[in-house]
PDB file of C-alpha atoms in Angstrom:
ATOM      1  CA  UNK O  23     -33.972 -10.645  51.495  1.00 51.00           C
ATOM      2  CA  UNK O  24     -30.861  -8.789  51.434  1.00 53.00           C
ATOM      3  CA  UNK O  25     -28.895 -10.849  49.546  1.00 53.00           C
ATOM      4  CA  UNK O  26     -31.114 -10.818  46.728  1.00 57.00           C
ATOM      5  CA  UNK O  27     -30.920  -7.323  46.040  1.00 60.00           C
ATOM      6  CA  UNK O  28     -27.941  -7.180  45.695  1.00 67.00           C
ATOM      7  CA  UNK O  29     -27.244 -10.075  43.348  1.00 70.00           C
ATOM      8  CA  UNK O  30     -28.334  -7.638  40.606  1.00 70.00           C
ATOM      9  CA  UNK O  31     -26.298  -4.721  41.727  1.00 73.00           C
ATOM     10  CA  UNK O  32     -23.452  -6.869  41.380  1.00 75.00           C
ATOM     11  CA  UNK O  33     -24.702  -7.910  38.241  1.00 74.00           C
ATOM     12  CA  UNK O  34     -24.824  -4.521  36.802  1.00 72.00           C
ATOM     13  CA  UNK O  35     -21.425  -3.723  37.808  1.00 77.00           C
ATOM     14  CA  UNK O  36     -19.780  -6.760  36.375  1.00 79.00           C
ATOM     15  CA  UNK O  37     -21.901  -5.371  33.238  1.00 77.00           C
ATOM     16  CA  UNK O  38     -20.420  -2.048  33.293  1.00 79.00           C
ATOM     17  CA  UNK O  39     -16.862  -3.081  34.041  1.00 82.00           C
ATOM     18  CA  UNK O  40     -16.905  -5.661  31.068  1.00 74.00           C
ATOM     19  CA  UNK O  41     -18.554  -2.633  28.771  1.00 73.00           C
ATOM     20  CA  UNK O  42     -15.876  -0.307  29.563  1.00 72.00           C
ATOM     21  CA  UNK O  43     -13.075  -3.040  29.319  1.00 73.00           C
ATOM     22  CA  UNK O  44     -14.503  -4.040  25.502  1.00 72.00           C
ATOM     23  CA  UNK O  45     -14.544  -0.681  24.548  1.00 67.00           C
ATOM     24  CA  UNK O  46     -10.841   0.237  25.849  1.00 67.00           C
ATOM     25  CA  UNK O  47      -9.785  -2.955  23.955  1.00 71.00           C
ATOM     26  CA  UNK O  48     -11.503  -1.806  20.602  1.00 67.00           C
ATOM     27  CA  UNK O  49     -10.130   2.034  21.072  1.00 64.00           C
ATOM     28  CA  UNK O  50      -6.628   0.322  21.731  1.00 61.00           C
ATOM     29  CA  UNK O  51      -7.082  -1.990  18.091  1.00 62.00           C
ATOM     30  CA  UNK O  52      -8.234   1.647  16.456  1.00 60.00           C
ATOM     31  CA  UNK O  53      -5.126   3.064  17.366  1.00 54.00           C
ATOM     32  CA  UNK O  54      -3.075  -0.016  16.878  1.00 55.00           C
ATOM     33  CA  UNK O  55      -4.257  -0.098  13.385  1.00 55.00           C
ATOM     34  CA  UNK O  56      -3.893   3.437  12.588  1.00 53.00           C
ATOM     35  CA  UNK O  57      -0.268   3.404  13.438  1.00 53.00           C
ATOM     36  CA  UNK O  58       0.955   0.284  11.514  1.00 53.00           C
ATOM     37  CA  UNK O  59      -1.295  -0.419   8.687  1.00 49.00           C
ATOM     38  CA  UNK O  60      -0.389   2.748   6.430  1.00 44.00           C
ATOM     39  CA  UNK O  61       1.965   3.127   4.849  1.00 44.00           C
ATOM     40  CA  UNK O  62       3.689   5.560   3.433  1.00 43.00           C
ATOM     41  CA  UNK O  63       1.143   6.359   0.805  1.00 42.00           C
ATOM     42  CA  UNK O  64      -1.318   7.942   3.174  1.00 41.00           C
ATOM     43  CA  UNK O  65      -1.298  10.853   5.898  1.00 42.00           C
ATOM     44  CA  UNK O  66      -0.001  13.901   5.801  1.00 41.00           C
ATOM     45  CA  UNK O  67       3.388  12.591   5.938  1.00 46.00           C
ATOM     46  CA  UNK O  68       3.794  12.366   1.949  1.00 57.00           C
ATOM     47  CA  UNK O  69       6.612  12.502   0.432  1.00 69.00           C
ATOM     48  CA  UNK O  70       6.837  15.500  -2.035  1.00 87.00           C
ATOM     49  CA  UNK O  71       6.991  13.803  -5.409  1.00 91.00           C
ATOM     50  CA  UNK O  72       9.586  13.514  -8.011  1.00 94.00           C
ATOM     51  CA  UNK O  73      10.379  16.167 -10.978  1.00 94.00           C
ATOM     52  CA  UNK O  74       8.591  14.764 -14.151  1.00 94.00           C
ATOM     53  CA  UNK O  75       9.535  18.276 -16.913  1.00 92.00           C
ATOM     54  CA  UNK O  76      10.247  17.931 -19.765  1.00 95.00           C
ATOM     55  CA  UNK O  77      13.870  15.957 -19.557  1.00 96.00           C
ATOM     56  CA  UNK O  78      12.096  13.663 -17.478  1.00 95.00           C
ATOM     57  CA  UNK O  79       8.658  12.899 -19.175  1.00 95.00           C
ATOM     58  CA  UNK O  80      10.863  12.437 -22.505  1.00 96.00           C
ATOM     59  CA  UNK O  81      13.452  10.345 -20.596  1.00 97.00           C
ATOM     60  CA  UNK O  82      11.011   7.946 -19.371  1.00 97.00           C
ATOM     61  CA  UNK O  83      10.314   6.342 -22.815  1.00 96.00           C
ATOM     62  CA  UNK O  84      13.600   4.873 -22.295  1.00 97.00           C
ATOM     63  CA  UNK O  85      12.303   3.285 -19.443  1.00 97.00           C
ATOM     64  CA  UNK O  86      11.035  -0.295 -19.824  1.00 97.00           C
ATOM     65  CA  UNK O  87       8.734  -2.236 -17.606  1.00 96.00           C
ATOM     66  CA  UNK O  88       8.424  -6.349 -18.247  1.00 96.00           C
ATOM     67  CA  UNK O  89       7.773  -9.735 -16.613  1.00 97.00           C
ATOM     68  CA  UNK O  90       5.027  -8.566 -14.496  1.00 97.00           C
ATOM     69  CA  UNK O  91       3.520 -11.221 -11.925  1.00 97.00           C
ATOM     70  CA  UNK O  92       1.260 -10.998  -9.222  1.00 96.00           C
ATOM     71  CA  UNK O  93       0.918 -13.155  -5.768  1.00 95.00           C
ATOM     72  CA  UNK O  94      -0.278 -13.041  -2.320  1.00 91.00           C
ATOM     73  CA  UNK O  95       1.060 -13.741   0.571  1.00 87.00           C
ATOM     74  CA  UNK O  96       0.645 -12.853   4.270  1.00 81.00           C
ATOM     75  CA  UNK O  97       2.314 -10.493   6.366  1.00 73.00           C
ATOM     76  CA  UNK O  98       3.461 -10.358   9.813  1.00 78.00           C
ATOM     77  CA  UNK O  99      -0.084  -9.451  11.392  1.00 77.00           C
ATOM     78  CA  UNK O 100      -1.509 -11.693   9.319  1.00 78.00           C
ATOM     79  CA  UNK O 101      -3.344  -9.825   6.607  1.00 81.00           C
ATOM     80  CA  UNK O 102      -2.898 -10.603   3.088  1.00 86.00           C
ATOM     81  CA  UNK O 103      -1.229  -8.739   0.959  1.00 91.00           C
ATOM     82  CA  UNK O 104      -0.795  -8.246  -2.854  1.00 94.00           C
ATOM     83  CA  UNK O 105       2.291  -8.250  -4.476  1.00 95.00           C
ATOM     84  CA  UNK O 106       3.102  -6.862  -8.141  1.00 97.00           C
ATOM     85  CA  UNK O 107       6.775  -7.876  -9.283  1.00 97.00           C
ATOM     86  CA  UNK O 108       8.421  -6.965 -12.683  1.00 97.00           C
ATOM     87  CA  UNK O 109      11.591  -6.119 -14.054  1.00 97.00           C
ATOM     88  CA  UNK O 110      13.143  -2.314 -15.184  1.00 96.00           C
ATOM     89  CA  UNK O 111      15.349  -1.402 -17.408  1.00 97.00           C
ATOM     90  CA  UNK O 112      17.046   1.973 -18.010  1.00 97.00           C
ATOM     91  CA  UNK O 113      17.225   2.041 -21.465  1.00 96.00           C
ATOM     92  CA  UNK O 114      18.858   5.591 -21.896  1.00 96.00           C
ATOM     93  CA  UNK O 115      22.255   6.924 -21.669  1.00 96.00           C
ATOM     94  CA  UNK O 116      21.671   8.491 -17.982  1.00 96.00           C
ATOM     95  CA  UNK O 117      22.237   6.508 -14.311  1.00 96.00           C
ATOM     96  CA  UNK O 118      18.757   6.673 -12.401  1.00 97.00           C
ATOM     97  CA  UNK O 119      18.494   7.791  -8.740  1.00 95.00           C
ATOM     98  CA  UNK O 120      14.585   7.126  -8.638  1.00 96.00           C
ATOM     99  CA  UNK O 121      11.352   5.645 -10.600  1.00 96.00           C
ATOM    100  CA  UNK O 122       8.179   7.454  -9.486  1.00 97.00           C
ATOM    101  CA  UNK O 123       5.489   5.316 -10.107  1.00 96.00           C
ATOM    102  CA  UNK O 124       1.814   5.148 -10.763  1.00 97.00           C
ATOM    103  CA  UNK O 125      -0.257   1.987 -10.487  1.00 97.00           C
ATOM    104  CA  UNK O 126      -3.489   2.055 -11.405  1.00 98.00           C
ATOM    105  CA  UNK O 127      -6.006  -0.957 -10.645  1.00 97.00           C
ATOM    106  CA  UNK O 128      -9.100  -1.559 -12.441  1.00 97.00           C
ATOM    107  CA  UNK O 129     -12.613  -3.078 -12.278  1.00 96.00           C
ATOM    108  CA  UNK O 130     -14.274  -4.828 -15.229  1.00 95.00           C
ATOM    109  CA  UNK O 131     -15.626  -1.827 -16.740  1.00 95.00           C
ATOM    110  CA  UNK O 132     -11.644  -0.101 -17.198  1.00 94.00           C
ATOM    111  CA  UNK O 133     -12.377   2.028 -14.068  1.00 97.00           C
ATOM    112  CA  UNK O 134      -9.985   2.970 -11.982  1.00 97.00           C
ATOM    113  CA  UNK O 135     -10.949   1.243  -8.698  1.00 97.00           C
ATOM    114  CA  UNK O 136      -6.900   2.276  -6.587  1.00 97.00           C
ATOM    115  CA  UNK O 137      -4.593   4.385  -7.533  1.00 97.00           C
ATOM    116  CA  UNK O 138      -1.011   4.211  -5.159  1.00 96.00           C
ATOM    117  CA  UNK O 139       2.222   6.467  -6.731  1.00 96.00           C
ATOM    118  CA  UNK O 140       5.621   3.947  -5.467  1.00 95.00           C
ATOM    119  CA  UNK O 141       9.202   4.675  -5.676  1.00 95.00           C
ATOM    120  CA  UNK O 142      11.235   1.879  -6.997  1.00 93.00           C
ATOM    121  CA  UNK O 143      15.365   2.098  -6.552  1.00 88.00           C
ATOM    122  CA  UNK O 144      16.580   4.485  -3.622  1.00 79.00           C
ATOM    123  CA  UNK O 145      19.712   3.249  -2.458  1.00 79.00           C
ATOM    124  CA  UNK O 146      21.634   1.476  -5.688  1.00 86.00           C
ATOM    125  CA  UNK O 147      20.991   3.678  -8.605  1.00 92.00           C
ATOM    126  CA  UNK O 148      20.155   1.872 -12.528  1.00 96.00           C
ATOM    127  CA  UNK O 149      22.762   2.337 -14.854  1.00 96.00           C
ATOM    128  CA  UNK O 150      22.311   2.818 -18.781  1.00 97.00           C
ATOM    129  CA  UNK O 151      21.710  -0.298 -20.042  1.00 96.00           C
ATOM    130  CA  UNK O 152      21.067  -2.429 -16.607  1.00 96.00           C
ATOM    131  CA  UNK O 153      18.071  -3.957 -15.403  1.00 96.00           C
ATOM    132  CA  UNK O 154      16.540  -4.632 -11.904  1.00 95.00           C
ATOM    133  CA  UNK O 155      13.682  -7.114 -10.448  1.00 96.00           C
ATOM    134  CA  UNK O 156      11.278  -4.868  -7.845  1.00 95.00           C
ATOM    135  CA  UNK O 157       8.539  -6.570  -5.680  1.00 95.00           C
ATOM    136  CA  UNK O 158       5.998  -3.946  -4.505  1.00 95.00           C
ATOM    137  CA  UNK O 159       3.133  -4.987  -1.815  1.00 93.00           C
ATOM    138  CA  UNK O 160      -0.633  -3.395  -1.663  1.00 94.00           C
ATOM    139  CA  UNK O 161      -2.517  -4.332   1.505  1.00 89.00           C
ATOM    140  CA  UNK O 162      -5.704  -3.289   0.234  1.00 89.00           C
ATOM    141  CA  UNK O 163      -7.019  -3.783  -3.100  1.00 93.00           C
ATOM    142  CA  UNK O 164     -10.798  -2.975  -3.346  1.00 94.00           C
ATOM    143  CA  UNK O 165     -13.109  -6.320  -4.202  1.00 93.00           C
ATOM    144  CA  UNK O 166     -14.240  -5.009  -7.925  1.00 95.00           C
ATOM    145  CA  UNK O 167     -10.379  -5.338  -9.114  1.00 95.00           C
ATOM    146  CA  UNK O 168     -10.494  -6.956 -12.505  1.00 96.00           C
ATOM    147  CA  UNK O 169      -7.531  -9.370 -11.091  1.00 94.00           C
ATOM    148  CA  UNK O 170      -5.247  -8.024 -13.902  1.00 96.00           C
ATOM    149  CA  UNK O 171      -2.032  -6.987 -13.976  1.00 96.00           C
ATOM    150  CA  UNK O 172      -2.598  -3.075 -12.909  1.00 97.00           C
ATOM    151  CA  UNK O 173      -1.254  -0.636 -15.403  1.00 97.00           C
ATOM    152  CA  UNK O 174       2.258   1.002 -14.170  1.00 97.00           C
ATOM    153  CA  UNK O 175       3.488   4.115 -15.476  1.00 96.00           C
ATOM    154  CA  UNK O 176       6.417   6.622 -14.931  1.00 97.00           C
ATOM    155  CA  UNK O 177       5.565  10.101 -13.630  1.00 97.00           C
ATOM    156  CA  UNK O 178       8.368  10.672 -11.914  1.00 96.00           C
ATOM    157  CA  UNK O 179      12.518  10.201 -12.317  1.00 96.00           C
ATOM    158  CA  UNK O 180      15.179  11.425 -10.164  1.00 95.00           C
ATOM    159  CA  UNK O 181      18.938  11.224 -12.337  1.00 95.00           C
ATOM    160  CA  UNK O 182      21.726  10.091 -10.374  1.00 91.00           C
TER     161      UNK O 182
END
């Protein structure tokens, strides 16, 4: 008679243990997640963004965007990710350190559905007159995006 009650203690406990052990493994892919999937769009780690007076918000018209594709692929945990890619130009008479960005994704309706601000350049600077290919990933794009190419405007420059 012994035996038997104890069959369900030991029951319960195997319970418990395997309770506690799913929920360290889903606290663990919480935490795994929060570290590596953002980027460097979101926290409070943002970088402070680009002057965009005057000189710049004229100087940007000489700035040209074209060749615009989109593709997915999948990234090294497996997620999928969106790619834009394009070409710039720096149509002025002034060497570019930076191009702030602002990409704005729609729905059907024309409503903005994400918004991201990207840096293109960084490390080689665009001369007058020279042109550059860019490739910049999203990892999530909401469902209701129109599939379009997302509208991309300057609203920020850094000279070199």
């Amino acid at each position: 008679m012994q035996g038997d009650s104890q069959q369900p203690r030991e029951e319960h406990n195997r319970f418990q243990i395997a309770l506690v052990a799913a929920g360290a493994l889903a606290l663990l892919v919480v935490v795994f997640f929060y570290l590596f999937s953002s980027g460097p769009h979101s926290g409070s780690g943002r970088e402070a963004h680009l002057p965009f007076g005057p000189e710049e918000e004229s100087y940007a018209q000489s700035v040209e965007f074209r060749n615009f594709s989109m593709s997915r692929a999948e990234n090294f945990i497996h997620q999928e990710v969106t790619m834009l890619s394009g070409e710039v130009s720096n149509a002025g008479g002034r060497p570019l350190a930076e191009i702030e960005l602002t990409i704005e994704f729609h729905d059907s309706l024309h409503q903005v559905v994400l918004r991201e601000t990207r840096r293109l350049l960084g490390a080689a600077s665009l001369a007058p007159n020279q042109q550059r290919s860019f490739t910049i990933s999203f990892e999530h794009i909401p469902n209701d995006w129109n599939r379009q190419i997302p509208a991309v405007r300057v609203t920020g420059l850094k000279f070199a």
